[in-house]
Amino acid sequence: MTHRLLLLTLPLLGGCALLAEPHPAPPPVPAAWDTMVPDKAAPVWPDAQWWQGFGSAELDRLEAQAESANTDLAAAFARIRQAEAQAKVAGAPLLPSLSAGGSGDRSISRNTSSGSTSGSGLSPGGGSGTRTSTSFSGNLQASYEIDLFGGNAAAAESAGLSLMGTRYEREATALTVRANVATTYLQILSLRDRVRLAQETLKIAEDVLEVLTLQVQAGAASDLELAQQRAAVAQQRASLTAQQQNERQARDALAVLLGRAPQGFVVDGKSLTSLTLPAITPGLPATLLERRPDLRRADATLRAAGLDIVTARANRLPSLSLTARGSVQAATVAALFDGPGTVTALAGSLTAPLFEGNRLEGQQEQATARRDEAIESYRAAVLAALRDVEDALSAAVSAEQQYAFAREAYEQAQTALRIVEARFRAGTVGFLTVLDTQRTVFQTNDSLVQADLARFNARVSLYKALGGGWDGTTKSGQ
């Protein structure tokens, strides 16, 4: 009768679950971006394969290699598997537990009294005998804790949200890896452009040095001017060596991003001029919250923190457990399954915490504080995402303007160098004018290449700030 009453009360007890904390609203999202985009493109979202817009088959291959071999992504998958296992552990209290056991016993008794040896179980002859008895027992136990106030369900749901947060974290890691592969590849091509321009500038300086040496020998120039030009040539050679070293370090960094050793790693690309500059596609701010995996992760963390408060509250309230036991004994193993001799029992227990030294209260306060922190972290993440996009848009527009100015300065410096070099050969201008013009050409050459790199990097930064075309799907750790 008791167990029937308990079973009938289960549906009623399930309705006592505590309510979850309300989910706070995110910060207001603007209707449009402040930066005006010059590209005449619709405000669409970037493609998930955004790097293909640069028109480099080699970059496409590098991105695919990073996706399959990057160590950070492999570690992220391992964290997903850990979270999946933890979600299973957290969901276990919602199911009944079942255990079984068995034992066998064999006893031997000896009779050492004198007398007749007749009788069952006694060995013949002498005055002693041995009696052997064997018994077997089996037991089965099932127990179940009724989730009176929804604490176990909240803990399981919180673990599920933590799992989703780990999957979102993997997508954020993948976005960062893709952006790093692209920027490092672009940097390598840019450094090769800078090396090539430095070599051209060095060739001009060496030609001037050769002319100046002849003039010194003829008495038309001074040793001071010759020493100044030699210093300029040495300085440009040193700069060239530094650029070559930077290019090597960038290649090594790219190899590590691909999960490879730097030794023997080769990049075929030669120049940024071989790539295509994609159009700016900023999308709309309203969809940013769903398109960035780090924001989705912050949201999942916030929701899980709200459920942790429910679990902490439930731990302070009474708990009800049901236990069913069954056991059987028999002289043989086969007789265990005959049915007679079976003993069954059903029990229920209700326990409530009375005094735990404020431990449970402290845990609830801690969970509440963690949720407050998660709220502010989520809001900060949203604001930072809006800032990232706005900054990237502004940088893209500014980079185009800077590149145009750098291009003009480069062309004018080249023209000035040709004029000054011709006049120097004719003896109508002094050496200092040639030296200053050379320095200007070197600086404008380098500035032009860096301005070009800034245009490409601005596109990568924009795509990363927009979530890289992520559509919300996640991968499991399997």
Tab-separated table of C-alpha atoms in Angstrom:
chain	number	residue	atom	x	y	z
A	1	MET	CA	0.000	0.000	0.000
A	2	THR	CA	2.847	2.337	0.836
A	3	HIS	CA	4.584	1.928	-2.503
A	4	ARG	CA	1.308	2.539	-4.388
A	5	LEU	CA	0.831	5.799	-2.503
A	6	LEU	CA	4.346	6.897	-3.364
A	7	LEU	CA	3.863	6.097	-7.037
A	8	LEU	CA	0.637	8.071	-7.130
A	9	THR	CA	2.342	11.125	-5.660
A	10	LEU	CA	5.122	11.229	-8.271
A	11	PRO	CA	3.202	13.369	-10.804
A	12	LEU	CA	2.238	15.804	-8.051
A	13	LEU	CA	5.779	16.090	-6.769
A	14	GLY	CA	7.071	16.816	-10.252
A	15	GLY	CA	5.084	20.028	-10.298
A	16	CYS	CA	7.047	21.483	-7.395
A	17	ALA	CA	10.077	22.331	-9.539
A	18	LEU	CA	11.603	25.735	-8.912
A	19	LEU	CA	11.372	28.312	-11.673
A	20	ALA	CA	14.533	29.183	-13.578
A	21	GLU	CA	15.949	32.675	-13.415
A	22	PRO	CA	14.616	35.004	-16.164
A	23	HIS	CA	17.033	35.577	-19.042
A	24	PRO	CA	18.117	39.230	-19.232
A	25	ALA	CA	17.788	41.124	-22.475
A	26	PRO	CA	21.000	41.872	-24.407
A	27	PRO	CA	22.182	45.449	-24.917
A	28	PRO	CA	20.326	47.305	-27.681
A	29	VAL	CA	21.744	46.661	-31.141
A	30	PRO	CA	21.855	49.562	-33.652
A	31	ALA	CA	19.857	49.369	-36.847
A	32	ALA	CA	22.862	50.177	-39.048
A	33	TRP	CA	26.609	50.735	-38.882
A	34	ASP	CA	27.973	54.262	-38.621
A	35	THR	CA	30.728	53.759	-41.186
A	36	MET	CA	29.563	54.280	-44.736
A	37	VAL	CA	30.826	51.546	-47.029
A	38	PRO	CA	32.012	52.763	-50.449
A	39	ASP	CA	31.501	49.393	-52.127
A	40	LYS	CA	28.216	49.189	-53.983
A	41	ALA	CA	27.354	45.826	-52.531
A	42	ALA	CA	24.213	44.686	-50.781
A	43	PRO	CA	24.530	44.390	-46.982
A	44	VAL	CA	24.803	40.605	-47.133
A	45	TRP	CA	26.623	38.417	-44.658
A	46	PRO	CA	30.094	37.079	-45.515
A	47	ASP	CA	30.333	33.646	-47.038
A	48	ALA	CA	31.514	30.815	-44.782
A	49	GLN	CA	34.417	30.325	-47.210
A	50	TRP	CA	35.276	34.026	-47.133
A	51	TRP	CA	38.996	33.521	-47.798
A	52	GLN	CA	38.164	32.285	-51.306
A	53	GLY	CA	37.371	35.893	-52.159
A	54	PHE	CA	41.120	36.601	-52.293
A	55	GLY	CA	41.398	34.369	-55.360
A	56	SER	CA	44.339	32.275	-54.130
A	57	ALA	CA	44.215	28.523	-54.624
A	58	GLU	CA	47.209	28.197	-52.316
A	59	LEU	CA	45.411	30.031	-49.499
A	60	ASP	CA	42.429	27.713	-50.000
A	61	ARG	CA	44.708	24.695	-49.519
A	62	LEU	CA	46.328	26.208	-46.441
A	63	GLU	CA	42.957	26.867	-44.816
A	64	ALA	CA	41.911	23.264	-45.449
A	65	GLN	CA	45.132	21.970	-43.887
A	66	ALA	CA	44.654	24.135	-40.817
A	67	GLU	CA	41.091	22.874	-40.396
A	68	SER	CA	42.294	19.278	-40.203
A	69	ALA	CA	45.671	19.588	-38.467
A	70	ASN	CA	45.746	22.705	-36.271
A	71	THR	CA	46.623	21.779	-32.693
A	72	ASP	CA	44.311	24.361	-31.113
A	73	LEU	CA	41.352	22.904	-32.995
A	74	ALA	CA	42.328	19.376	-31.972
A	75	ALA	CA	42.452	20.494	-28.339
A	76	ALA	CA	39.047	22.160	-28.751
A	77	PHE	CA	37.578	18.862	-29.952
A	78	ALA	CA	39.026	17.159	-26.868
A	79	ARG	CA	37.331	19.759	-24.655
A	80	ILE	CA	34.046	19.025	-26.429
A	81	ARG	CA	34.414	15.313	-25.629
A	82	GLN	CA	35.035	16.208	-21.992
A	83	ALA	CA	31.895	18.354	-21.925
A	84	GLU	CA	29.869	15.590	-23.567
A	85	ALA	CA	30.987	13.160	-20.877
A	86	GLN	CA	30.177	15.696	-18.158
A	87	ALA	CA	26.691	16.154	-19.604
A	88	LYS	CA	26.141	12.399	-19.282
A	89	VAL	CA	27.278	12.506	-15.664
A	90	ALA	CA	24.996	15.439	-14.879
A	91	GLY	CA	22.002	13.685	-16.410
A	92	ALA	CA	22.497	10.437	-14.483
A	93	PRO	CA	20.522	11.497	-11.321
A	94	LEU	CA	17.394	11.865	-13.455
A	95	LEU	CA	17.392	8.107	-14.081
A	96	PRO	CA	16.990	5.261	-11.584
A	97	SER	CA	20.083	3.329	-10.543
A	98	LEU	CA	20.071	-0.475	-10.669
A	99	SER	CA	22.567	-2.812	-9.046
A	100	ALA	CA	22.792	-6.583	-8.759
A	101	GLY	CA	24.937	-8.935	-6.743
A	102	GLY	CA	25.362	-12.559	-5.900
A	103	SER	CA	27.314	-14.778	-3.570
A	104	GLY	CA	28.000	-18.418	-2.923
A	105	ASP	CA	28.795	-20.133	0.371
A	106	ARG	CA	30.234	-23.545	1.084
A	107	SER	CA	30.692	-24.769	4.667
A	108	ILE	CA	32.296	-27.931	6.008
A	109	SER	CA	31.656	-29.300	9.535
A	110	ARG	CA	33.570	-32.139	11.144
A	111	ASN	CA	32.238	-34.659	13.732
A	112	THR	CA	35.024	-36.071	15.930
A	113	SER	CA	32.875	-38.080	18.466
A	114	SER	CA	33.327	-41.886	18.702
A	115	GLY	CA	30.562	-44.215	17.875
A	116	SER	CA	28.690	-45.468	14.903
A	117	THR	CA	29.615	-43.989	11.551
A	118	SER	CA	26.237	-44.637	10.062
A	119	GLY	CA	24.196	-41.683	8.973
A	120	SER	CA	24.028	-39.341	5.992
A	121	GLY	CA	26.981	-37.082	5.392
A	122	LEU	CA	29.442	-39.003	7.632
A	123	SER	CA	32.521	-40.599	6.226
A	124	PRO	CA	32.822	-44.342	6.944
A	125	GLY	CA	35.305	-45.788	9.440
A	126	GLY	CA	36.842	-44.288	12.556
A	127	GLY	CA	35.036	-42.008	14.923
A	128	SER	CA	35.011	-38.827	12.863
A	129	GLY	CA	32.914	-37.467	9.927
A	130	THR	CA	32.534	-34.472	7.624
A	131	ARG	CA	29.337	-32.650	6.602
A	132	THR	CA	29.284	-30.238	3.649
A	133	SER	CA	26.575	-27.671	2.871
A	134	THR	CA	26.304	-25.224	-0.075
A	135	SER	CA	24.039	-22.194	-0.562
A	136	PHE	CA	23.704	-19.435	-3.154
A	137	SER	CA	22.050	-16.012	-2.923
A	138	GLY	CA	21.231	-13.264	-5.380
A	139	ASN	CA	19.971	-9.715	-4.887
A	140	LEU	CA	18.707	-6.865	-7.057
A	141	GLN	CA	18.288	-3.255	-5.910
A	142	ALA	CA	16.793	-0.240	-7.650
A	143	SER	CA	16.807	3.273	-6.277
A	144	TYR	CA	15.481	6.553	-7.577
A	145	GLU	CA	15.616	10.092	-6.234
A	146	ILE	CA	12.502	12.070	-7.048
A	147	ASP	CA	13.446	15.479	-8.382
A	148	LEU	CA	11.029	17.330	-6.120
A	149	PHE	CA	12.243	20.855	-6.879
A	150	GLY	CA	13.904	20.413	-10.251
A	151	GLY	CA	17.482	20.617	-8.974
A	152	ASN	CA	18.677	17.552	-10.873
A	153	ALA	CA	16.924	18.607	-14.064
A	154	ALA	CA	18.451	22.067	-13.779
A	155	ALA	CA	21.912	20.586	-13.259
A	156	ALA	CA	21.501	18.376	-16.322
A	157	GLU	CA	20.273	21.268	-18.446
A	158	SER	CA	23.111	23.456	-17.194
A	159	ALA	CA	25.623	20.801	-18.243
A	160	GLY	CA	23.956	20.645	-21.649
A	161	LEU	CA	24.339	24.393	-22.037
A	162	SER	CA	27.966	24.147	-20.961
A	163	LEU	CA	28.425	21.538	-23.667
A	164	MET	CA	26.929	23.888	-26.236
A	165	GLY	CA	29.197	26.638	-24.939
A	166	THR	CA	32.201	24.374	-25.486
A	167	ARG	CA	31.065	23.699	-29.037
A	168	TYR	CA	30.639	27.424	-29.644
A	169	GLU	CA	34.119	27.930	-28.221
A	170	ARG	CA	35.458	25.489	-30.799
A	171	GLU	CA	33.821	27.499	-33.577
A	172	ALA	CA	35.355	30.695	-32.181
A	173	THR	CA	38.737	28.970	-32.129
A	174	ALA	CA	38.253	27.855	-35.724
A	175	LEU	CA	37.387	31.422	-36.730
A	176	THR	CA	40.554	32.710	-35.089
A	177	VAL	CA	42.681	30.020	-36.742
A	178	ARG	CA	41.261	30.789	-40.186
A	179	ALA	CA	41.878	34.508	-39.725
A	180	ASN	CA	45.430	33.882	-38.480
A	181	VAL	CA	46.207	31.653	-41.458
A	182	ALA	CA	44.955	34.330	-43.844
A	183	THR	CA	46.774	37.240	-42.175
A	184	THR	CA	50.033	35.279	-41.907
A	185	TYR	CA	49.850	34.272	-45.555
A	186	LEU	CA	49.175	37.876	-46.550
A	187	GLN	CA	52.070	38.999	-44.398
A	188	ILE	CA	54.422	36.602	-46.181
A	189	LEU	CA	53.426	37.948	-49.585
A	190	SER	CA	53.733	41.521	-48.332
A	191	LEU	CA	57.216	40.891	-46.942
A	192	ARG	CA	58.265	39.414	-50.266
A	193	ASP	CA	57.030	42.588	-51.950
A	194	ARG	CA	59.021	44.657	-49.479
A	195	VAL	CA	62.113	42.530	-50.059
A	196	ARG	CA	61.794	42.951	-53.802
A	197	LEU	CA	61.358	46.718	-53.527
A	198	ALA	CA	64.280	46.931	-51.109
A	199	GLN	CA	66.418	45.037	-53.605
A	200	GLU	CA	65.452	47.483	-56.354
A	201	THR	CA	66.215	50.457	-54.138
A	202	LEU	CA	69.532	48.896	-53.133
A	203	LYS	CA	70.416	48.435	-56.808
A	204	ILE	CA	69.810	52.136	-57.418
A	205	ALA	CA	71.923	53.094	-54.415
A	206	GLU	CA	74.722	50.812	-55.592
A	207	ASP	CA	74.602	52.399	-59.063
A	208	VAL	CA	74.890	55.847	-57.508
A	209	LEU	CA	77.783	54.606	-55.368
A	210	GLU	CA	79.565	53.382	-58.489
A	211	VAL	CA	79.145	56.764	-60.213
A	212	LEU	CA	80.227	58.610	-57.092
A	213	THR	CA	83.352	56.452	-56.791
A	214	LEU	CA	84.378	57.396	-60.346
A	215	GLN	CA	83.746	61.056	-59.574
A	216	VAL	CA	85.968	60.879	-56.491
A	217	GLN	CA	88.715	59.312	-58.559
A	218	ALA	CA	88.334	62.149	-61.071
A	219	GLY	CA	88.306	64.772	-58.343
A	220	ALA	CA	84.683	65.784	-59.003
A	221	ALA	CA	83.366	64.547	-55.620
A	222	SER	CA	84.659	64.445	-52.077
A	223	ASP	CA	85.507	61.536	-49.817
A	224	LEU	CA	82.778	62.753	-47.465
A	225	GLU	CA	80.114	62.242	-50.114
A	226	LEU	CA	81.512	58.819	-50.907
A	227	ALA	CA	81.393	57.795	-47.233
A	228	GLN	CA	77.803	59.029	-46.923
A	229	GLN	CA	76.712	56.959	-49.926
A	230	ARG	CA	78.511	53.879	-48.648
A	231	ALA	CA	76.672	54.297	-45.331
A	232	ALA	CA	73.367	54.578	-47.192
A	233	VAL	CA	74.084	51.381	-49.134
A	234	ALA	CA	75.041	49.508	-45.956
A	235	GLN	CA	71.894	50.707	-44.228
A	236	GLN	CA	69.696	49.488	-47.071
A	237	ARG	CA	71.474	46.115	-47.103
A	238	ALA	CA	70.817	45.771	-43.385
A	239	SER	CA	67.142	46.607	-43.909
A	240	LEU	CA	66.938	44.026	-46.688
A	241	THR	CA	68.396	41.346	-44.431
A	242	ALA	CA	65.885	42.189	-41.691
A	243	GLN	CA	62.966	41.929	-44.134
A	244	GLN	CA	64.174	38.527	-45.309
A	245	GLN	CA	64.382	37.337	-41.713
A	246	ASN	CA	60.858	38.595	-41.020
A	247	GLU	CA	59.602	36.692	-44.038
A	248	ARG	CA	61.231	33.501	-42.766
A	249	GLN	CA	59.662	33.908	-39.327
A	250	ALA	CA	56.238	34.465	-40.904
A	251	ARG	CA	56.628	31.227	-42.890
A	252	ASP	CA	57.555	29.367	-39.720
A	253	ALA	CA	54.491	30.767	-37.951
A	254	LEU	CA	52.252	29.670	-40.809
A	255	ALA	CA	53.671	26.148	-40.702
A	256	VAL	CA	52.850	25.868	-36.983
A	257	LEU	CA	49.296	27.060	-37.653
A	258	LEU	CA	48.982	24.141	-40.058
A	259	GLY	CA	50.231	21.694	-37.452
A	260	ARG	CA	53.517	21.205	-39.309
A	261	ALA	CA	57.177	21.612	-38.475
A	262	PRO	CA	58.713	24.726	-40.065
A	263	GLN	CA	61.575	22.760	-41.591
A	264	GLY	CA	61.016	22.254	-45.294
A	265	PHE	CA	57.787	24.271	-45.382
A	266	VAL	CA	57.406	26.291	-48.591
A	267	VAL	CA	54.971	29.019	-49.653
A	268	ASP	CA	54.634	29.489	-53.416
A	269	GLY	CA	52.905	32.884	-53.461
A	270	LYS	CA	55.093	35.782	-54.618
A	271	SER	CA	53.182	39.035	-54.252
A	272	LEU	CA	50.048	40.659	-52.896
A	273	THR	CA	49.398	41.999	-56.387
A	274	SER	CA	48.416	38.479	-57.481
A	275	LEU	CA	45.430	38.494	-55.105
A	276	THR	CA	41.979	39.994	-55.427
A	277	LEU	CA	40.683	42.456	-52.847
A	278	PRO	CA	37.145	41.306	-51.896
A	279	ALA	CA	34.267	43.744	-51.604
A	280	ILE	CA	33.162	44.870	-48.152
A	281	THR	CA	29.999	43.028	-47.038
A	282	PRO	CA	29.161	44.131	-43.494
A	283	GLY	CA	25.697	42.603	-43.166
A	284	LEU	CA	23.261	44.055	-40.642
A	285	PRO	CA	23.872	44.568	-36.908
A	286	ALA	CA	20.642	42.802	-35.948
A	287	THR	CA	22.030	39.399	-36.970
A	288	LEU	CA	25.403	39.806	-35.256
A	289	LEU	CA	24.227	38.141	-32.021
A	290	GLU	CA	23.486	34.915	-33.882
A	291	ARG	CA	26.505	35.039	-36.197
A	292	ARG	CA	29.347	35.229	-33.690
A	293	PRO	CA	30.165	31.999	-31.845
A	294	ASP	CA	31.747	33.837	-28.919
A	295	LEU	CA	28.459	35.664	-28.290
A	296	ARG	CA	26.536	32.401	-28.460
A	297	ARG	CA	28.973	30.918	-25.964
A	298	ALA	CA	28.531	33.866	-23.590
A	299	ASP	CA	24.747	33.457	-23.869
A	300	ALA	CA	24.973	29.727	-23.096
A	301	THR	CA	27.190	30.451	-20.098
A	302	LEU	CA	24.660	32.965	-18.822
A	303	ARG	CA	21.748	30.547	-19.171
A	304	ALA	CA	23.716	27.795	-17.432
A	305	ALA	CA	24.487	30.160	-14.563
A	306	GLY	CA	20.762	30.811	-14.111
A	307	LEU	CA	20.104	27.071	-13.870
A	308	ASP	CA	22.904	26.659	-11.346
A	309	ILE	CA	20.922	28.940	-9.025
A	310	VAL	CA	17.953	26.563	-9.313
A	311	THR	CA	20.207	23.646	-8.389
A	312	ALA	CA	21.646	25.524	-5.413
A	313	ARG	CA	18.143	26.377	-4.154
A	314	ALA	CA	16.966	22.774	-4.513
A	315	ASN	CA	19.928	21.541	-2.471
A	316	ARG	CA	18.548	23.492	0.491
A	317	LEU	CA	15.145	21.760	0.308
A	318	PRO	CA	13.997	18.217	1.255
A	319	SER	CA	14.766	15.265	-1.010
A	320	LEU	CA	12.727	12.079	-1.478
A	321	SER	CA	14.271	8.732	-2.465
A	322	LEU	CA	12.651	5.386	-3.301
A	323	THR	CA	14.457	2.057	-2.941
A	324	ALA	CA	13.284	-1.410	-4.049
A	325	ARG	CA	15.174	-4.564	-3.042
A	326	GLY	CA	14.753	-8.189	-3.971
A	327	SER	CA	16.773	-11.190	-2.807
A	328	VAL	CA	16.614	-14.957	-3.173
A	329	GLN	CA	18.500	-17.908	-1.648
A	330	ALA	CA	18.784	-21.482	-2.879
A	331	ALA	CA	20.955	-24.543	-2.540
A	332	THR	CA	21.897	-24.490	-6.247
A	333	VAL	CA	22.446	-21.774	-8.828
A	334	ALA	CA	19.600	-23.107	-10.998
A	335	ALA	CA	17.176	-22.901	-8.098
A	336	LEU	CA	17.765	-19.141	-7.805
A	337	PHE	CA	15.435	-18.592	-10.761
A	338	ASP	CA	12.593	-20.858	-9.553
A	339	GLY	CA	10.884	-18.105	-7.589
A	340	PRO	CA	10.290	-19.559	-4.105
A	341	GLY	CA	12.355	-18.006	-1.387
A	342	THR	CA	12.283	-14.525	-2.902
A	343	VAL	CA	12.116	-11.599	-0.488
A	344	THR	CA	11.123	-8.117	-1.750
A	345	ALA	CA	11.053	-4.748	-0.027
A	346	LEU	CA	10.143	-1.190	-1.015
A	347	ALA	CA	11.148	1.826	1.054
A	348	GLY	CA	10.981	5.557	0.775
A	349	SER	CA	13.045	8.133	2.633
A	350	LEU	CA	12.566	11.863	3.022
A	351	THR	CA	15.557	13.905	4.149
A	352	ALA	CA	15.999	17.602	4.653
A	353	PRO	CA	19.096	19.649	5.531
A	354	LEU	CA	18.736	21.310	8.909
A	355	PHE	CA	22.096	22.862	9.631
A	356	GLU	CA	25.211	22.767	7.458
A	357	GLY	CA	27.112	25.740	8.784
A	358	ASN	CA	25.756	28.083	6.064
A	359	ARG	CA	27.414	25.926	3.395
A	360	LEU	CA	24.291	25.525	1.256
A	361	GLU	CA	23.347	29.177	1.662
A	362	GLY	CA	26.836	30.191	0.634
A	363	GLN	CA	26.644	27.972	-2.445
A	364	GLN	CA	23.402	29.636	-3.522
A	365	GLU	CA	24.882	33.090	-3.008
A	366	GLN	CA	27.937	32.047	-4.975
A	367	ALA	CA	25.775	30.786	-7.843
A	368	THR	CA	23.845	34.062	-7.854
A	369	ALA	CA	27.053	36.079	-7.963
A	370	ARG	CA	28.355	33.948	-10.839
A	371	ARG	CA	25.170	34.642	-12.760
A	372	ASP	CA	25.538	38.384	-12.149
A	373	GLU	CA	29.073	38.140	-13.475
A	374	ALA	CA	27.844	36.184	-16.515
A	375	ILE	CA	25.276	38.905	-17.230
A	376	GLU	CA	27.931	41.605	-17.318
A	377	SER	CA	30.294	39.382	-19.307
A	378	TYR	CA	27.587	38.778	-21.904
A	379	ARG	CA	26.795	42.468	-22.204
A	380	ALA	CA	30.480	43.295	-22.464
A	381	ALA	CA	30.887	40.655	-25.202
A	382	VAL	CA	28.024	42.144	-27.221
A	383	LEU	CA	29.407	45.660	-26.918
A	384	ALA	CA	32.885	44.446	-27.845
A	385	ALA	CA	31.478	42.674	-30.911
A	386	LEU	CA	29.729	45.849	-32.064
A	387	ARG	CA	32.959	47.749	-31.550
A	388	ASP	CA	34.955	45.125	-33.480
A	389	VAL	CA	32.730	45.442	-36.536
A	390	GLU	CA	32.644	49.222	-36.448
A	391	ASP	CA	36.421	49.399	-36.048
A	392	ALA	CA	36.945	46.912	-38.870
A	393	LEU	CA	34.642	48.850	-41.192
A	394	SER	CA	36.385	52.101	-40.351
A	395	ALA	CA	39.799	50.480	-40.847
A	396	ALA	CA	38.745	49.122	-44.243
A	397	VAL	CA	37.641	52.540	-45.471
A	398	SER	CA	40.684	54.266	-43.982
A	399	ALA	CA	43.054	51.689	-45.478
A	400	GLU	CA	41.712	52.411	-48.961
A	401	GLN	CA	42.359	56.119	-48.506
A	402	GLN	CA	45.838	55.566	-47.099
A	403	TYR	CA	46.692	53.254	-49.970
A	404	ALA	CA	45.660	55.873	-52.515
A	405	PHE	CA	47.867	58.475	-50.838
A	406	ALA	CA	50.755	56.031	-50.545
A	407	ARG	CA	50.423	55.164	-54.238
A	408	GLU	CA	50.601	58.834	-55.187
A	409	ALA	CA	53.627	59.435	-52.932
A	410	TYR	CA	55.372	56.397	-54.420
A	411	GLU	CA	54.823	57.516	-57.998
A	412	GLN	CA	55.963	61.077	-57.277
A	413	ALA	CA	59.074	59.858	-55.456
A	414	GLN	CA	59.984	57.629	-58.394
A	415	THR	CA	59.617	60.564	-60.774
A	416	ALA	CA	61.751	62.772	-58.547
A	417	LEU	CA	64.461	60.113	-58.341
A	418	ARG	CA	64.694	59.778	-62.112
A	419	ILE	CA	65.017	63.549	-62.511
A	420	VAL	CA	67.579	63.937	-59.721
A	421	GLU	CA	69.642	60.982	-60.957
A	422	ALA	CA	69.821	62.470	-64.474
A	423	ARG	CA	70.781	65.896	-63.148
A	424	PHE	CA	73.394	64.382	-60.836
A	425	ARG	CA	75.027	62.606	-63.768
A	426	ALA	CA	75.014	65.911	-65.611
A	427	GLY	CA	76.533	67.635	-62.621
A	428	THR	CA	73.690	70.131	-62.078
A	429	VAL	CA	72.642	68.949	-58.582
A	430	GLY	CA	74.629	68.051	-55.532
A	431	PHE	CA	75.027	64.665	-53.949
A	432	LEU	CA	72.961	65.501	-50.877
A	433	THR	CA	69.936	66.031	-53.108
A	434	VAL	CA	70.446	62.562	-54.572
A	435	LEU	CA	70.837	61.024	-51.120
A	436	ASP	CA	67.653	62.620	-49.786
A	437	THR	CA	65.703	61.541	-52.865
A	438	GLN	CA	66.908	57.957	-52.461
A	439	ARG	CA	65.734	57.889	-48.871
A	440	THR	CA	62.351	59.232	-49.911
A	441	VAL	CA	61.982	56.526	-52.556
A	442	PHE	CA	62.901	53.815	-50.084
A	443	GLN	CA	60.383	55.077	-47.535
A	444	THR	CA	57.551	55.485	-50.042
A	445	ASN	CA	58.202	52.023	-51.480
A	446	ASP	CA	57.942	50.452	-48.063
A	447	SER	CA	54.915	52.543	-47.090
A	448	LEU	CA	53.084	51.530	-50.253
A	449	VAL	CA	53.478	47.828	-49.610
A	450	GLN	CA	52.407	48.204	-45.985
A	451	ALA	CA	49.362	50.228	-47.047
A	452	ASP	CA	48.443	47.478	-49.484
A	453	LEU	CA	48.773	44.871	-46.727
A	454	ALA	CA	46.562	47.004	-44.478
A	455	ARG	CA	43.782	46.846	-47.081
A	456	PHE	CA	43.849	43.048	-47.129
A	457	ASN	CA	44.178	42.724	-43.353
A	458	ALA	CA	41.202	45.047	-42.912
A	459	ARG	CA	39.084	42.599	-44.913
A	460	VAL	CA	40.213	39.694	-42.755
A	461	SER	CA	39.493	41.655	-39.581
A	462	LEU	CA	36.026	42.522	-40.860
A	463	TYR	CA	35.189	38.935	-41.732
A	464	LYS	CA	36.402	37.794	-38.310
A	465	ALA	CA	34.419	40.531	-36.524
A	466	LEU	CA	31.288	39.447	-38.397
A	467	GLY	CA	31.725	35.823	-37.341
A	468	GLY	CA	33.337	34.581	-40.538
A	469	GLY	CA	30.046	33.634	-42.168
A	470	TRP	CA	29.232	31.148	-39.400
A	471	ASP	CA	25.632	29.936	-39.673
A	472	GLY	CA	25.173	28.640	-36.119
A	473	THR	CA	25.982	24.980	-36.702
A	474	THR	CA	28.390	23.180	-34.359
A	475	LYS	CA	30.409	19.977	-34.404
A	476	SER	CA	30.517	17.224	-31.817
A	477	GLY	CA	33.700	15.894	-30.309
A	478	GLN	CA	33.387	12.509	-31.996
